Short mmCIF file of C-alpha atoms (C1' of nucleotides) in Angstrom, two decimals:
data_model
loop_
_atom_site.label_atom_id
_atom_site.label_comp_id
_atom_site.label_asym_id
_atom_site.label_seq_id
_atom_site.Cartn_x
_atom_site.Cartn_y
_atom_site.Cartn_z
CA MET A 1 -7.95 -2.95 17.88
CA SER A 2 -9.91 -4.50 15.07
CA ILE A 3 -8.12 -4.83 11.79
CA ALA A 4 -10.98 -3.42 9.78
CA VAL A 5 -11.01 -0.31 11.93
CA GLU A 6 -7.27 0.03 11.62
CA LEU A 7 -7.31 -0.18 7.85
CA LYS A 8 -10.76 1.01 6.89
CA VAL A 9 -11.17 -2.08 4.81
CA THR A 10 -14.41 -2.15 2.92
CA ASP A 11 -13.08 -3.74 -0.20
CA MET A 12 -14.60 -7.16 -0.65
CA LEU A 13 -13.04 -7.93 -3.98
CA GLN A 14 -11.32 -10.90 -2.45
CA VAL A 15 -14.56 -12.68 -1.64
CA ALA A 16 -15.80 -12.44 -5.21
CA PHE A 17 -12.58 -14.12 -6.25
CA ILE A 18 -12.99 -16.81 -3.62
CA ARG A 19 -16.55 -17.51 -4.66
CA GLU A 20 -15.57 -17.99 -8.28
CA ASN A 21 -12.41 -20.00 -7.72
CA LYS A 22 -13.14 -21.88 -4.53
CA GLU A 23 -12.12 -25.36 -5.68
CA ASP A 24 -8.96 -24.14 -7.34
CA ILE A 25 -7.97 -22.14 -4.26
CA ILE A 26 -8.53 -25.13 -1.99
CA ALA A 27 -6.43 -27.33 -4.27
CA ARG A 28 -3.62 -24.84 -4.38
CA LEU A 29 -3.62 -24.02 -0.68
CA ALA A 30 -3.30 -27.75 -0.10
CA LYS A 31 0.26 -27.27 -1.32
CA ARG A 32 0.83 -25.33 1.86
CA ASN A 33 -0.62 -28.30 3.73
CA ILE A 34 -3.63 -26.19 4.58
CA ASP A 35 -7.17 -27.41 4.25
CA ALA A 36 -8.91 -24.16 3.48
CA THR A 37 -12.36 -25.60 2.84
CA GLU A 38 -13.87 -24.42 6.07
CA MET A 39 -12.21 -21.02 5.95
CA LEU A 40 -13.43 -20.32 2.45
CA ASN A 41 -16.94 -21.55 3.16
CA ASN A 42 -17.02 -19.32 6.20
CA ALA A 43 -15.86 -16.33 4.20
CA ILE A 44 -18.50 -16.91 1.55
CA ALA A 45 -21.22 -17.39 4.14
CA LEU A 46 -20.17 -14.30 6.06
CA ASP A 47 -20.20 -12.34 2.85
CA GLU A 48 -23.72 -13.53 2.07
CA ASP A 49 -24.82 -12.33 5.49
CA ARG A 50 -23.03 -9.09 4.94
CA LYS A 51 -24.79 -8.50 1.65
CA ALA A 52 -28.18 -9.24 3.13
CA LEU A 53 -27.58 -6.82 5.97
CA GLN A 54 -26.22 -4.21 3.59
CA THR A 55 -29.30 -4.41 1.39
CA LYS A 56 -31.61 -4.13 4.37
CA LEU A 57 -29.74 -1.13 5.65
CA ASP A 58 -29.57 0.50 2.24
CA ASN A 59 -33.32 0.25 1.83
CA LYS A 60 -33.93 1.89 5.19
CA LYS A 61 -31.53 4.64 4.31
CA ALA A 62 -33.17 5.15 0.94
CA GLU A 63 -36.50 5.55 2.69
CA SER A 64 -35.06 7.99 5.13
CA ASN A 65 -33.39 9.98 2.37
CA SER A 66 -36.53 10.37 0.36
CA ILE A 67 -38.51 11.49 3.40
CA SER A 68 -35.89 14.08 4.17
CA LYS A 69 -36.19 15.41 0.69
CA GLU A 70 -39.92 15.58 1.04
CA ILE A 71 -39.61 17.46 4.31
CA GLY A 72 -37.39 20.00 2.63
CA ASN A 73 -40.00 20.55 -0.05
CA LEU A 74 -42.81 20.85 2.47
CA PHE A 75 -40.92 23.48 4.44
CA LYS A 76 -40.34 25.42 1.27
CA SER A 77 -44.01 25.42 0.39
CA GLY A 78 -44.87 26.36 3.95
CA GLU A 79 -46.63 23.15 4.93
CA THR A 80 -44.98 23.01 8.31
CA GLN A 81 -47.49 20.76 9.94
CA LYS A 82 -47.13 18.02 7.36
CA ALA A 83 -43.38 18.34 7.61
CA ASN A 84 -43.37 17.87 11.34
CA LEU A 85 -45.48 14.78 10.96
CA LEU A 86 -42.92 13.25 8.65
CA LYS A 87 -40.15 14.10 11.05
CA GLU A 88 -41.58 11.65 13.54
CA LYS A 89 -41.23 8.90 10.99
CA THR A 90 -37.55 9.53 10.31
CA ILE A 91 -36.74 9.41 13.97
CA GLN A 92 -38.00 5.84 14.09
CA LEU A 93 -36.06 4.95 10.97
CA LYS A 94 -32.95 6.29 12.55
CA GLU A 95 -33.20 3.84 15.41
CA ILE A 96 -33.49 0.95 13.00
CA THR A 97 -30.59 2.02 10.83
CA LYS A 98 -28.41 2.49 13.85
CA THR A 99 -28.84 -1.14 14.96
CA LEU A 100 -28.43 -2.42 11.43
CA GLU A 101 -25.28 -0.39 11.04
CA GLN A 102 -23.84 -1.92 14.18
CA GLU A 103 -24.67 -5.41 13.00
CA LEU A 104 -23.15 -4.77 9.62
CA ASN A 105 -20.02 -3.37 11.18
CA ASP A 106 -19.54 -6.43 13.34
CA LYS A 107 -20.06 -8.69 10.37
CA VAL A 108 -17.53 -6.82 8.25
CA ASN A 109 -14.97 -6.93 11.03
CA ILE A 110 -15.28 -10.67 11.44
CA LEU A 111 -15.07 -11.20 7.70
CA THR A 112 -12.11 -8.90 7.27
CA GLU A 113 -10.24 -10.55 10.08
CA LEU A 114 -10.84 -13.91 8.47
CA LEU A 115 -9.74 -12.71 5.04
CA TYR A 116 -6.52 -11.36 6.50
CA LYS A 117 -5.65 -14.81 7.74
CA ILE A 118 -5.90 -16.54 4.38
CA PRO A 119 -2.44 -16.85 2.82
CA ASN A 120 -1.72 -16.25 -0.83
CA VAL A 121 -2.53 -18.96 -3.32
CA PRO A 122 0.67 -20.66 -4.54
CA HIS A 123 1.58 -20.56 -8.21
CA LYS A 124 0.75 -23.65 -10.30
CA SER A 125 4.38 -24.71 -10.43
CA VAL A 126 4.91 -24.70 -6.66
CA PRO A 127 5.54 -28.21 -5.30
CA LYS A 128 3.43 -29.48 -2.43
CA GLY A 129 5.25 -29.80 0.83
CA GLY A 130 5.42 -28.92 4.46
CA SER A 131 9.03 -28.01 5.09
CA GLU A 132 12.32 -27.18 3.46
CA GLU A 133 12.82 -30.89 2.77
CA ASP A 134 10.35 -30.52 -0.07
CA ASN A 135 12.02 -27.58 -1.77
CA GLU A 136 13.26 -28.26 -5.29
CA GLU A 137 16.77 -27.45 -6.36
CA ILE A 138 16.41 -26.01 -9.85
CA PHE A 139 19.84 -24.53 -10.52
CA LYS A 140 23.39 -24.84 -9.30
CA GLU A 141 26.55 -23.10 -10.37
CA GLY A 142 30.11 -22.34 -9.30
CA GLU A 143 32.97 -24.33 -8.05
CA ILE A 144 33.30 -25.23 -4.42
CA PRO A 145 36.84 -24.24 -3.51
CA ALA A 146 39.24 -26.72 -1.98
CA LEU A 147 40.30 -25.09 1.26
CA HIS A 148 43.50 -25.62 3.17
CA SER A 149 43.50 -28.02 6.07
CA GLU A 150 43.26 -25.27 8.69
CA ALA A 151 40.11 -23.76 7.19
CA GLN A 152 37.70 -22.35 9.77
CA PRO A 153 34.08 -21.27 9.96
CA HIS A 154 33.48 -17.54 9.73
CA TRP A 155 32.94 -16.95 13.46
CA GLU A 156 36.46 -18.22 14.11
CA LEU A 157 37.84 -16.12 11.28
CA ALA A 158 35.98 -13.07 12.58
CA LYS A 159 37.75 -13.47 15.88
CA LYS A 160 41.13 -14.30 14.39
CA TYR A 161 41.21 -11.16 12.26
CA ASP A 162 39.21 -9.05 14.73
CA ILE A 163 36.64 -7.93 12.18
CA ILE A 164 33.36 -8.95 13.80
CA ASP A 165 32.81 -8.88 17.55
CA PHE A 166 29.86 -10.94 18.70
CA GLU A 167 30.62 -10.59 22.40
CA LEU A 168 30.76 -6.81 22.19
CA GLY A 169 27.32 -6.84 20.63
CA ASN A 170 26.19 -9.03 23.48
CA LYS A 171 27.29 -6.43 25.98
CA ILE A 172 25.77 -3.47 24.18
CA THR A 173 22.48 -5.07 23.21
CA GLY A 174 22.27 -8.84 23.41
CA ALA A 175 22.77 -11.93 21.29
CA GLY A 176 22.29 -11.47 17.59
CA PHE A 177 23.56 -7.89 17.37
CA PRO A 178 27.17 -8.21 16.20
CA VAL A 179 29.60 -5.34 15.95
CA TYR A 180 31.62 -4.99 12.76
CA LYS A 181 35.04 -3.50 13.18
CA GLY A 182 37.86 -2.19 11.02
CA LYS A 183 38.15 -4.07 7.75
CA GLY A 184 35.02 -6.01 8.67
CA ALA A 185 33.00 -2.81 8.82
CA ARG A 186 34.60 -1.58 5.64
CA LEU A 187 33.85 -4.82 3.82
CA GLN A 188 30.26 -4.59 4.95
CA ARG A 189 29.97 -1.04 3.64
CA ALA A 190 31.67 -2.10 0.40
CA LEU A 191 29.12 -4.84 -0.16
CA ILE A 192 26.23 -2.45 0.41
CA ALA A 193 27.63 0.07 -2.05
CA TYR A 194 28.42 -2.63 -4.58
CA PHE A 195 24.91 -4.14 -4.40
CA LEU A 196 23.26 -0.74 -4.70
CA ASP A 197 25.41 0.07 -7.71
CA LYS A 198 24.54 -3.20 -9.42
CA ASN A 199 20.85 -2.62 -8.78
CA THR A 200 20.79 0.97 -10.00
CA GLU A 201 22.76 -0.10 -13.10
CA ALA A 202 19.95 -2.57 -13.74
CA GLY A 203 17.43 0.26 -13.68
CA TYR A 204 16.29 0.27 -10.06
CA THR A 205 15.88 3.66 -8.40
CA GLU A 206 17.65 3.97 -5.08
CA TYR A 207 15.52 4.87 -2.05
CA GLN A 208 16.40 5.56 1.56
CA LEU A 209 13.46 4.38 3.58
CA PRO A 210 12.24 4.69 7.16
CA HIS A 211 13.34 1.93 9.51
CA LEU A 212 10.16 2.15 11.55
CA VAL A 213 6.73 1.69 10.04
CA ASN A 214 3.13 1.90 11.19
CA ALA A 215 0.73 -1.01 11.49
CA ALA A 216 -1.10 -0.18 8.26
CA SER A 217 2.14 -0.71 6.35
CA CYS A 218 2.63 -4.10 7.99
CA TYR A 219 -0.87 -5.17 6.97
CA GLY A 220 -0.23 -3.88 3.47
CA THR A 221 2.66 -6.22 2.79
CA GLY A 222 1.27 -9.07 4.88
CA GLN A 223 3.58 -9.11 7.92
CA LEU A 224 0.50 -8.46 10.01
CA PRO A 225 -1.35 -10.28 11.27
CA ASP A 226 0.77 -13.26 10.19
CA LYS A 227 4.11 -12.25 11.68
CA ASP A 228 2.96 -10.43 14.77
CA GLY A 229 5.45 -11.36 17.46
CA GLN A 230 8.32 -11.74 15.03
CA MET A 231 8.73 -7.99 14.70
CA TYR A 232 10.08 -5.57 17.26
CA HIS A 233 7.31 -3.22 18.28
CA ASP A 234 7.37 0.12 20.02
CA SER A 235 4.10 0.22 21.88
CA ARG A 236 4.46 3.84 22.95
CA ASP A 237 4.09 5.07 19.39
CA ASP A 238 2.68 1.85 17.92
CA LEU A 239 5.50 1.52 15.39
CA TYR A 240 7.30 -1.57 14.16
CA LEU A 241 10.99 -1.94 13.35
CA ILE A 242 11.16 -3.16 9.80
CA PRO A 243 11.96 -6.86 9.31
CA THR A 244 12.89 -6.07 5.71
CA ALA A 245 12.97 -3.08 3.36
CA GLU A 246 10.09 -4.78 1.56
CA VAL A 247 7.73 -3.23 4.09
CA PRO A 248 8.53 0.49 3.71
CA GLY A 249 9.58 -0.04 0.08
CA THR A 250 6.37 -1.66 -1.08
CA ASN A 251 4.24 0.69 1.01
CA VAL A 252 5.66 3.53 -1.05
CA PHE A 253 2.87 2.46 -3.40
CA ARG A 254 0.06 1.99 -0.91
CA ASP A 255 -3.16 3.71 -1.98
CA GLU A 256 -1.71 4.65 -5.35
CA LEU A 257 -3.55 4.66 -8.62
CA LEU A 258 -0.96 4.50 -11.40
CA ASN A 259 -1.17 4.95 -15.13
CA GLU A 260 -0.44 1.86 -17.17
CA THR A 261 2.53 3.70 -18.67
CA ASP A 262 4.08 4.16 -15.21
CA LEU A 263 4.74 0.41 -15.12
CA PRO A 264 7.05 -1.28 -14.53
CA ILE A 265 8.58 0.40 -11.49
CA GLY A 266 11.74 -0.83 -9.80
CA ILE A 267 13.23 0.50 -6.61
CA THR A 268 16.14 -0.58 -4.47
CA GLY A 269 17.18 0.33 -0.98
CA TYR A 270 19.58 -0.57 1.75
CA THR A 271 18.22 -0.90 5.27
CA PRO A 272 19.04 -2.74 8.43
CA CYS A 273 16.47 -5.43 9.20
CA PHE A 274 15.21 -6.36 12.65
CA ARG A 275 13.81 -9.75 13.52
CA ARG A 276 13.00 -11.22 16.88
CA GLU A 277 13.52 -14.77 15.57
CA ALA A 278 11.54 -16.05 18.50
CA GLY A 279 11.97 -19.76 18.85
CA SER A 280 15.15 -20.27 16.89
CA TYR A 281 18.30 -21.49 18.55
CA GLY A 282 20.97 -24.13 18.21
CA ALA A 283 24.11 -24.75 16.23
CA HIS A 284 22.70 -23.37 12.99
CA VAL A 285 22.26 -19.92 14.43
CA ARG A 286 25.94 -19.48 15.23
CA GLY A 287 27.88 -16.49 14.05
CA LEU A 288 26.24 -14.61 11.21
CA ASN A 289 23.84 -17.39 10.34
CA ARG A 290 20.86 -15.90 12.16
CA LEU A 291 20.75 -12.42 13.66
CA HIS A 292 18.30 -10.01 15.23
CA GLN A 293 19.74 -7.12 13.29
CA PHE A 294 21.30 -7.48 9.87
CA ASP A 295 21.82 -5.47 6.73
CA LYS A 296 20.12 -6.08 3.43
CA VAL A 297 19.79 -4.46 0.05
CA GLU A 298 16.39 -5.08 -1.44
CA ILE A 299 14.87 -4.79 -4.89
CA ILE A 300 11.16 -4.18 -5.29
CA ARG A 301 9.08 -4.17 -8.46
CA VAL A 302 5.58 -3.05 -9.33
CA GLU A 303 4.43 -4.76 -12.51
CA HIS A 304 1.60 -5.17 -14.93
CA PRO A 305 -0.06 -8.53 -14.13
CA ASN A 306 0.77 -9.82 -17.60
CA ASN A 307 4.42 -9.17 -17.07
CA SER A 308 5.10 -10.15 -13.48
CA TYR A 309 6.52 -13.62 -14.12
CA LYS A 310 8.77 -12.33 -16.84
CA ALA A 311 9.95 -9.70 -14.36
CA PHE A 312 10.45 -12.46 -11.80
CA ASP A 313 12.78 -14.27 -14.19
CA GLY A 314 14.62 -11.02 -14.78
CA MET A 315 15.22 -10.63 -11.04
CA ILE A 316 16.57 -14.18 -10.83
CA GLU A 317 19.01 -13.48 -13.66
CA HIS A 318 20.05 -10.23 -12.04
CA ILE A 319 20.98 -11.93 -8.78
CA LYS A 320 22.73 -14.75 -10.60
CA ALA A 321 24.91 -12.18 -12.31
CA ILE A 322 25.94 -10.65 -8.99
CA LEU A 323 26.86 -14.01 -7.49
CA ARG A 324 28.87 -14.85 -10.58
CA GLU A 325 30.81 -11.63 -10.19
CA LEU A 326 31.47 -12.46 -6.56
CA LYS A 327 32.53 -15.95 -7.67
CA LEU A 328 30.52 -17.65 -4.98
CA PRO A 329 29.13 -21.16 -5.55
CA PHE A 330 25.35 -20.98 -5.33
CA ARG A 331 22.15 -22.86 -6.00
CA ILE A 332 18.54 -21.87 -6.47
CA LEU A 333 15.63 -23.55 -4.75
CA LYS A 334 12.01 -23.37 -5.70
CA LEU A 335 10.23 -23.30 -2.38
CA CYS A 336 7.48 -25.76 -1.72
CA GLY A 337 4.06 -24.61 -0.57
CA GLY A 338 4.77 -24.98 3.12
CA ASP A 339 7.98 -23.00 2.94
CA THR A 340 6.61 -20.20 0.77
CA THR A 341 5.85 -17.15 2.88
CA PHE A 342 2.31 -16.12 3.69
CA ALA A 343 2.00 -13.40 1.06
CA SER A 344 3.94 -15.01 -1.75
CA ALA A 345 2.69 -16.99 -4.74
CA LEU A 346 6.11 -18.11 -5.89
CA THR A 347 9.46 -17.87 -4.13
CA TYR A 348 12.94 -18.84 -5.23
CA ASP A 349 15.70 -18.90 -2.63
CA PHE A 350 19.35 -18.39 -3.45
CA GLU A 351 21.84 -20.22 -1.29
CA VAL A 352 25.60 -19.85 -1.13
CA PHE A 353 27.73 -22.81 -0.20
CA SER A 354 29.67 -22.26 2.95
CA THR A 355 32.67 -24.49 2.51
CA ALA A 356 33.94 -24.34 6.06
CA GLN A 357 30.52 -25.12 7.52
CA ASP A 358 29.80 -27.58 4.75
CA ARG A 359 26.26 -26.31 4.30
CA TRP A 360 24.15 -24.02 2.15
CA LEU A 361 23.23 -20.57 3.48
CA GLU A 362 20.21 -18.63 2.26
CA ILE A 363 21.28 -15.24 0.93
CA SER A 364 18.35 -14.14 -1.16
CA SER A 365 14.69 -14.79 -1.51
CA VAL A 366 12.82 -13.62 -4.60
CA SER A 367 9.04 -13.61 -4.57
CA ASN A 368 6.13 -12.77 -6.78
CA PHE A 369 3.15 -11.73 -4.68
CA GLU A 370 0.91 -11.32 -7.69
CA ALA A 371 -2.04 -9.18 -6.56
CA PHE A 372 -1.99 -10.31 -2.93
CA GLN A 373 -0.14 -7.33 -1.53
CA ALA A 374 -1.65 -4.95 -4.09
CA ASN A 375 -5.12 -5.88 -2.86
CA ARG A 376 -4.18 -4.98 0.68
CA LEU A 377 -2.27 -1.93 -0.40
CA LYS A 378 -4.95 -0.70 -2.79
CA LEU A 379 -2.23 -0.44 -5.40
CA ARG A 380 -3.87 -0.21 -8.80
CA PHE A 381 -3.34 1.06 -12.28
CA LYS A 382 -5.78 2.28 -14.89
CA ASN A 383 -5.75 -0.33 -17.65
CA SER A 384 -6.39 0.22 -21.34
CA ASP A 385 -10.12 -0.28 -20.81
CA GLY A 386 -10.10 2.56 -18.31
CA LYS A 387 -10.76 0.11 -15.47
CA ASN A 388 -8.78 0.09 -12.25
CA GLU A 389 -6.82 -3.11 -11.94
CA LEU A 390 -4.54 -4.40 -9.19
CA CYS A 391 -0.83 -4.33 -9.92
CA HIS A 392 1.50 -7.20 -9.17
CA THR A 393 4.31 -6.69 -6.67
CA LEU A 394 7.60 -8.54 -6.39
CA ASN A 395 10.69 -8.28 -4.30
CA GLY A 396 13.99 -9.92 -3.67
CA SER A 397 17.11 -9.54 -1.60
CA SER A 398 19.93 -8.22 -3.68
CA LEU A 399 21.47 -9.20 -1.37
CA ALA A 400 21.35 -10.04 2.34
CA LEU A 401 24.69 -9.13 3.85
CA PRO A 402 25.60 -11.43 6.74
CA ARG A 403 25.58 -14.73 4.92
CA VAL A 404 27.21 -13.29 1.83
CA LEU A 405 29.86 -12.04 4.19
CA ALA A 406 30.08 -15.47 5.83
CA GLY A 407 30.40 -17.06 2.41
CA ILE A 408 33.17 -14.69 1.39
CA LEU A 409 35.10 -15.11 4.63
CA GLU A 410 34.89 -18.88 4.46
CA ASN A 411 35.35 -19.48 0.75
CA TYR A 412 38.06 -16.88 0.21
CA GLN A 413 40.18 -17.82 3.20
CA THR A 414 43.81 -18.75 2.55
CA GLU A 415 46.72 -19.48 4.82
CA ASN A 416 47.78 -15.85 4.43
CA GLY A 417 44.43 -14.28 5.13
CA ILE A 418 41.07 -13.64 3.52
CA LYS A 419 41.22 -12.49 -0.06
CA ILE A 420 38.69 -9.92 -1.23
CA PRO A 421 36.66 -10.74 -4.36
CA GLU A 422 38.02 -8.74 -7.26
CA VAL A 423 34.84 -6.74 -7.91
CA LEU A 424 34.84 -5.51 -4.32
CA VAL A 425 38.40 -4.25 -4.19
CA PRO A 426 37.52 -0.84 -5.67
CA TYR A 427 35.00 -0.52 -2.83
CA THR A 428 37.14 -1.79 0.03
CA GLY A 429 40.43 -0.24 -0.94
CA PHE A 430 42.27 -3.39 0.16
CA ASP A 431 42.51 -6.87 -1.32
CA ILE A 432 43.23 -9.03 1.70
CA ILE A 433 42.30 -9.21 5.35
CA SER A 434 45.28 -10.54 7.27
"C1'" G B 1 7.36 24.00 22.46
"C1'" G B 2 3.95 28.70 21.14
"C1'" A B 3 0.53 31.26 17.38
"C1'" G B 4 -2.25 30.90 12.99
"C1'" A B 5 -4.09 28.51 8.34
"C1'" A B 6 -5.46 24.28 5.77
"C1'" A B 7 -6.92 18.85 4.28
"C1'" U B 8 -12.29 18.06 -1.65
"C1'" G B 9 -11.97 13.28 -7.65
"C1'" G B 10 -5.38 10.78 -11.14
"C1'" C B 11 -3.45 16.10 -10.19
"C1'" A B 12 -4.62 21.33 -9.35
"C1'" G B 13 -8.67 23.90 -7.41
"C1'" A B 14 -14.10 26.13 -6.54
"C1'" G B 15 -17.86 25.07 -3.30
"C1'" U B 16 -20.56 27.59 4.24
"C1'" G B 17 -27.21 23.57 5.54
"C1'" G B 18 -31.62 20.56 0.88
"C1'" U B 19 -31.30 22.04 -6.38
"C1'" C B 20 -23.62 18.85 -4.68
"C1'" G B 21 -20.84 13.10 -6.01
"C1'" A B 22 -19.31 18.09 -6.34
"C1'" A B 23 -17.87 24.06 -10.96
"C1'" U B 24 -13.42 24.89 -13.70
"C1'" G B 25 -8.53 23.65 -15.48
"C1'" C B 26 -4.85 19.85 -16.37
"C1'" G B 27 -4.24 14.78 -17.28
"C1'" G B 28 -6.63 10.14 -19.36
"C1'" C B 29 -9.84 7.95 -23.15
"C1'" A B 30 -12.68 8.29 -27.95
"C1'" G B 31 -13.50 11.04 -32.36
"C1'" U B 32 -12.71 15.13 -36.31
"C1'" C B 33 -8.55 17.14 -39.01
"C1'" U B 34 -3.50 14.90 -40.73
"C1'" U B 35 0.37 10.30 -44.94
"C1'" G B 36 1.54 9.86 -39.48
"C1'" A B 37 2.29 12.76 -35.13
"C1'" A B 38 1.70 17.47 -32.68
"C1'" A B 39 -1.65 21.57 -32.26
"C1'" A B 40 -6.77 22.81 -32.52
"C1'" C B 41 -11.81 21.36 -32.03
"C1'" U B 42 -15.93 17.85 -30.24
"C1'" G B 43 -17.43 14.24 -26.86
"C1'" U B 44 -16.33 11.39 -22.57
"C1'" U B 45 -13.97 10.55 -17.75
"C1'" G B 46 -14.03 9.77 -9.43
"C1'" A B 47 -14.10 5.29 -6.14
"C1'" G B 48 -16.54 1.25 -3.54
"C1'" G B 49 -20.94 -1.81 -2.37
"C1'" G B 50 -25.28 -3.81 -4.82
"C1'" U B 51 -27.98 -5.70 -9.40
"C1'" C B 52 -28.56 -10.00 -15.17
"C1'" A B 53 -29.06 -4.81 -15.96
"C1'" C B 54 -31.32 -0.73 -13.56
"C1'" A B 55 -32.82 1.09 -8.93
"C1'" C B 56 -30.61 2.00 -4.52
"C1'" C B 57 -26.57 2.83 -0.70
"C1'" U B 58 -21.69 4.78 0.91
"C1'" C B 59 -17.41 7.98 0.36
"C1'" C B 60 -15.24 15.55 0.22
"C1'" G B 61 -8.23 13.52 5.92
"C1'" G B 62 -9.95 9.75 10.45
"C1'" G B 63 -13.56 9.30 14.48
"C1'" G B 64 -17.77 11.34 17.05
"C1'" G B 65 -21.87 14.99 17.42
"C1'" U B 66 -25.96 18.74 16.02
"C1'" U B 67 -30.12 18.43 12.27
"C1'" C B 68 -35.82 15.70 9.19
"C1'" G B 69 -31.36 16.76 6.04
"C1'" A B 70 -23.95 17.97 6.45
"C1'" A B 71 -18.36 18.64 1.88
"C1'" U B 72 -20.70 22.93 4.38
"C1'" C B 73 -22.12 23.80 11.68
"C1'" C B 74 -19.78 21.72 16.53
"C1'" C B 75 -16.09 18.43 19.19
"C1'" U B 76 -11.83 15.46 18.73
"C1'" C B 77 -7.62 13.04 16.49
"C1'" U B 78 -4.06 12.89 12.57
"C1'" U B 79 -1.34 15.22 8.83
"C1'" U B 80 0.46 19.49 6.05
"C1'" C B 81 1.81 24.66 5.54
"C1'" U B 82 3.30 29.70 7.52
"C1'" C B 83 5.46 32.57 11.53
"C1'" C B 84 8.18 32.43 16.33
"C1'" G B 85 11.37 29.54 19.62
"C1'" C B 86 14.87 25.48 20.12
"C1'" C B 87 18.27 22.38 17.68
"C1'" A B 88 21.87 17.87 14.69
#
RNA sequence: GGAGAAAUGGCAGAGUGGUCGAAUGCGGCAGUCUUGAAAACUGUUGAGGGUCACACCUCCGGGGGUUCGAAUCCCUCUUUCUCCGCCA
């Protein structure tokens, strides 16, 4: 199915932006190691064609409209013969408009499909780079604990204390679908409740969202067409299992026209996330490091464009505060162009140090999408001039469960068992797993 | 699953073939009044394409059809509501 048909996209706002900022866009997309010159030129050329066709068609329609009006008047004044003569003429016009319409449609489809493949333009501050090697560490905090000599990675601990069963998940579903048991399950639930509480305290409204979404929602946030194949898809009903709460959460605002005073909006929600992770394998995907199904609490913001980067900073501080409370050593990376996701203009990743694995684990990703998603979502607000303007959208994990859990298990392990971070004890009801 | 009703601008809600992009109300914006605000009154206010600006074109849930002409008639899909049935 064509994308344009799926989404009824007629909005060409993006092309106007491309035309005016072509050089700047090319320079910035170069940070993603993409040479967009040809793509942008194509888009502009296609749009020129589109306009020409549109004008031609419009003129034919105008002609046809005025004749119809005339016919109406002739019938009223009883000049039937004249009217019938004119009818002949409109029939010819109809043929012409029909072909033009078809041509225009095809053109729009090609253009729309092209536009959907252009990723967001990175923020000025984003470093150029092709892979995670080029990410910039911009912040680091917390002490890396000195573990006892028998310290183990979390998958060994999970087995030892019988709190996560990877093999059982294998039987029931397949690899990457672990089963949490006993205190493991309880700890998981505690973390979810704790994160949601922290987020609502910070002013986010809690939502419970659908775990399956339609294709339009996936286009809205940019998972389609970019991530087709990475999502689980039910072809019978053409629904996708959500890869993140970002998709249903941001699509709450699809096709909305807000008042300026409605902004900012912040929502939070817990959902499981489903990812096919096609193509990933190896030692780094052991245990909880990479799963097909995992839990995550997400925060999502809709902001006035003038305020979105300030809001971004606020989200970073919010997540810092949570990690401080959990007393986990963490660092923040500014992602380089190549590592920044398709829809994002600026992304910071939070990583927790896993002492037993001696490596950093990504536990949160905070992004400002600027108007990229809003353009696809048709999410606008009426500004003080009375004009409709695109909002900015942001989101971040607050937080992703499995690796936080891995970090806790590994960093809090002692010879007597795994201690529970103080702030979680009210939620778990126990203070050690032994 | 069965029967019926409905889908119109930011919201509510009129409109059954040309004079309808669409009454009216609310909301928004501007003004009068006020020290300021509220109330009241006056004016203004759908979206997109296109243009230097006009003109012009498109949009009344989606798609298709009838007609010279469709918000209005027909078909179809989707969604919502009411009643009945079933059910965690």
